[in-house]
């Protein structure tokens, strides 16, 4: 775990939290990605205890309440995001527990407790994937489910030029990087698909489904197109990777 990176990322997120208020929450899984109505990964959530890793402004947890989840838990690095989530979730009729903490640490979450742990476009912020996944496996009940989405490892390796793509960075190059789409100094992690798969496997999380499809409707283009995510580029390479795993 890199404390210096975590501190910098926390400061960055506190500055830009308002920009990401309500951005791409469930039932969406990410820019130009199929949503929950398309992939049906969550199943019946009635009465379930759910934990959001990187809960942001709390809108995915609000969606969970709408699906009749029984308890809502969330963790986020940014105090601004947690404060926003408390406001968004203040009228929930089920228990809500939020922690301001990096995902690499357990701030007091119960072990073997959750039916579902999920993370929507947040896992790539971890400075220690192995520790974060170990934490997730510890939070889950036996047969509990972990679902997460993140930017596809190929997407930022390529640039779009007219009718073709150009590979601009080696796919095998892993480690921290500054995302070109951000105007504050923050650090994300570039990892190969095999790194995610092997890390999940080592913690006893069995992959049940992996989704790479894209959704290129006019509605998606209007909602998601910006300087980084474009419909044209997404037609060549997936923007998003989604994993569904189960604790053995």
C-alpha positions in Angstrom: 0.0 0.0 0.0 1.4 3.4 -1.1 0.5 6.0 1.5 1.8 8.9 -0.6 -0.3 7.9 -3.6 -3.4 7.4 -1.4 -2.9 10.9 0.1 -2.6 12.5 -3.3 -5.6 10.6 -4.6 -7.7 11.6 -1.6 -6.8 15.2 -2.2 -7.6 14.9 -5.9 -11.0 13.2 -5.3 -11.9 15.8 -2.7 -11.4 18.5 -5.3 -13.3 16.9 -8.1 -16.0 15.0 -6.2 -18.8 17.4 -7.4 -17.8 16.7 -11.0 -18.5 13.0 -10.5 -21.7 13.4 -8.5 -24.1 10.6 -9.7 -21.7 9.7 -12.5 -22.4 6.2 -14.0 -23.9 4.5 -11.0 -25.7 1.2 -11.1 -27.6 0.0 -13.1 -24.7 1.3 -15.3 -21.3 -0.5 -15.1 -19.3 2.1 -17.0 -19.0 4.2 -20.1 -20.4 2.4 -23.2 -20.8 -0.8 -21.1 -24.0 -2.9 -20.9 -26.1 -2.1 -17.9 -27.6 -4.4 -15.3 -30.8 -4.7 -17.4 -28.6 -6.2 -20.1 -26.3 -8.5 -18.2 -28.4 -9.5 -15.1 -25.5 -10.1 -12.8 -26.9 -9.0 -9.5 -29.8 -11.5 -9.0 -32.4 -11.1 -6.3 -31.2 -8.6 -3.8 -34.1 -8.7 -1.4 -32.9 -8.5 2.2 -29.3 -8.9 1.1 -26.4 -7.2 2.9 -24.4 -5.3 0.3 -21.1 -3.4 0.4 -19.9 -0.8 -2.2 -16.2 -0.5 -2.6 -15.6 3.1 -3.8 -19.1 4.1 -3.1 -18.7 7.7 -4.4 -21.8 9.8 -4.1 -23.9 6.9 -3.0 -26.1 6.6 -6.0 -25.3 2.9 -6.6 -26.3 2.2 -3.0 -29.5 4.1 -3.6 -30.2 1.8 -6.5 -29.6 -1.2 -4.2 -32.2 0.2 -1.8 -34.6 0.3 -4.8 -33.8 -3.4 -5.3 -34.9 -4.1 -1.7 -31.4 -4.8 -0.3 -31.6 -5.2 3.5 -28.4 -3.3 4.5 -26.4 -0.7 2.7 -22.6 -0.4 3.4 -20.1 1.7 1.6 -16.4 2.7 1.7 -14.7 5.5 -0.1 -11.3 7.3 0.1 -12.8 10.8 -0.3 -14.4 12.6 2.6 -16.3 14.8 0.0 -17.7 11.7 -1.6 -18.7 10.1 1.7 -20.4 13.4 2.7 -22.3 13.5 -0.6 -23.3 9.8 -0.1 -24.7 10.6 3.4 -26.9 13.2 1.9 -28.1 11.1 -1.0 -28.9 8.2 1.3 -30.3 10.1 4.3 -33.9 9.0 3.6 -33.2 5.3 3.1 -35.5 3.1 5.1 -32.8 0.4 5.6 -29.6 0.7 7.7 -26.8 2.6 6.0 -23.2 2.5 7.2 -20.5 4.4 5.5 -16.7 4.6 6.1 -14.1 7.1 4.9 -11.2 4.8 4.2 -8.9 3.5 1.5 -10.1 0.1 0.1 -6.7 -1.4 1.0 -7.6 -1.1 4.7 -10.5 -2.6 6.7 -11.9 0.4 8.7 -14.2 -1.9 10.8 -16.2 -3.9 8.3 -17.5 -7.2 9.5 -15.9 -10.4 8.2 -17.9 -13.2 6.6 -21.0 -10.9 6.6 -21.9 -9.7 3.1 -24.0 -11.4 0.5 -22.7 -9.1 -2.2 -19.6 -6.9 -2.5 -19.4 -4.7 -5.6 -17.3 -1.9 -7.1 -18.3 0.2 -10.0 -15.3 1.8 -11.8 -13.3 2.1 -8.6 -11.0 -1.0 -8.3 -8.3 0.5 -10.6 -7.6 3.1 -7.9 -6.2 0.6 -5.5 -2.5 0.8 -4.8 -2.5 -2.9 -3.7 -4.9 -5.1 -5.7 -3.9 -8.3 -3.8 -4.7 -6.7 -0.4 -7.9 -5.2 -1.6 -9.1 -8.5 -3.1 -8.1 -10.3 0.1 -10.2 -7.8 2.1 -13.2 -8.4 -0.2 -12.9 -12.1 0.1 -12.8 -11.7 3.9 -16.0 -9.5 3.9 -18.0 -12.1 1.9 -20.0 -15.0 3.3 -19.3 -18.4 1.8 -21.0 -18.4 -1.7 -21.1 -14.6 -1.5 -20.7 -12.7 -4.8 -18.1 -10.1 -5.8 -18.9 -8.0 -8.9 -16.7 -5.2 -10.2 -16.2 -3.1 -13.3 -13.2 -1.1 -14.4 -11.7 0.4 -17.6 -10.6 -2.4 -19.9 -6.8 -2.9 -19.8 -6.7 -2.5 -23.6 -8.6 0.8 -23.8 -5.9 3.2 -22.7 -3.2 1.3 -24.6 -4.6 2.5 -27.9 -5.6 5.7 -29.7 -8.1 6.1 -32.4 -7.0 7.5 -35.7 -9.7 7.8 -38.3 -10.8 4.2 -39.2 -8.1 2.4 -37.2 -6.5 2.1 -33.8 -2.9 2.5 -33.0 -1.2 0.7 -30.0 0.6 3.5 -28.1 1.7 1.6 -25.0 2.7 -2.0 -24.4 -0.2 -4.1 -23.0 2.3 -5.9 -20.7 3.4 -2.7 -19.0 1.8 -2.7 -15.5 1.9 -0.2 -12.7 0.9 3.3 -11.7 0.0 6.0 -14.3 -1.4 9.4 -14.6 -4.7 9.3 -16.5 -4.8 11.8 -19.4 -8.5 12.5 -18.8 -7.9 14.1 -15.3 -6.9 17.7 -14.6 -5.7 17.0 -11.1 -2.7 14.9 -10.1 -4.0 11.4 -9.3 -2.6 7.9 -9.9 -4.4 4.9 -11.2 -3.1 1.3 -11.8 -2.7 -0.4 -15.1 -3.0 -4.2 -14.8 -3.3 -7.0 -17.3 -6.4 -9.2 -17.4 -4.4 -12.1 -16.2 -3.3 -10.1 -13.1 -7.0 -9.6 -12.2 -7.9 -13.2 -12.8 -4.9 -14.7 -10.9 -5.4 -12.3 -8.0 -9.1 -13.3 -7.7 -8.2 -17.0 -7.9 -5.6 -16.8 -5.2 -8.3 -15.5 -2.8 -10.7 -18.3 -3.5 -13.0 -16.2 -5.7 -14.3 -18.2 -8.6 -15.0 -16.2 -11.8 -18.5 -17.0 -13.0 -18.8 -14.4 -15.8 -16.6 -11.8 -17.5 -18.2 -9.2 -19.7 -16.4 -7.2 -22.4 -19.3 -6.2 -24.7 -20.1 -2.5 -25.5 -23.3 -0.6 -25.9 -23.2 2.0 -28.7 -26.7 3.3 -28.8 -27.4 7.0 -29.4 -28.4 7.3 -25.8 -25.1 5.9 -24.6 -23.2 8.3 -26.9 -25.1 11.3 -25.6 -24.5 10.3 -22.0 -20.9 9.1 -22.1 -19.0 10.7 -25.0 -16.1 13.0 -23.8 -12.5 13.6 -24.6 -11.5 10.1 -23.4 -14.5 7.9 -24.0 -15.8 8.1 -27.6 -18.3 6.0 -29.5 -15.8 5.6 -32.4 -13.1 4.3 -30.2 -15.5 2.1 -28.3 -16.5 0.5 -31.5 -13.0 -1.0 -31.9 -12.0 -1.9 -28.3 -14.1 -2.4 -25.1 -14.1 0.5 -22.7 -15.0 -1.7 -19.7 -14.4 -5.1 -18.2 -16.9 -6.6 -15.7 -16.2 -9.6 -13.5 -18.7 -11.6 -11.5 -17.1 -13.9 -8.9 -18.3 -16.2 -6.1 -16.5 -17.0 -2.9 -15.8 -20.7 -2.8 
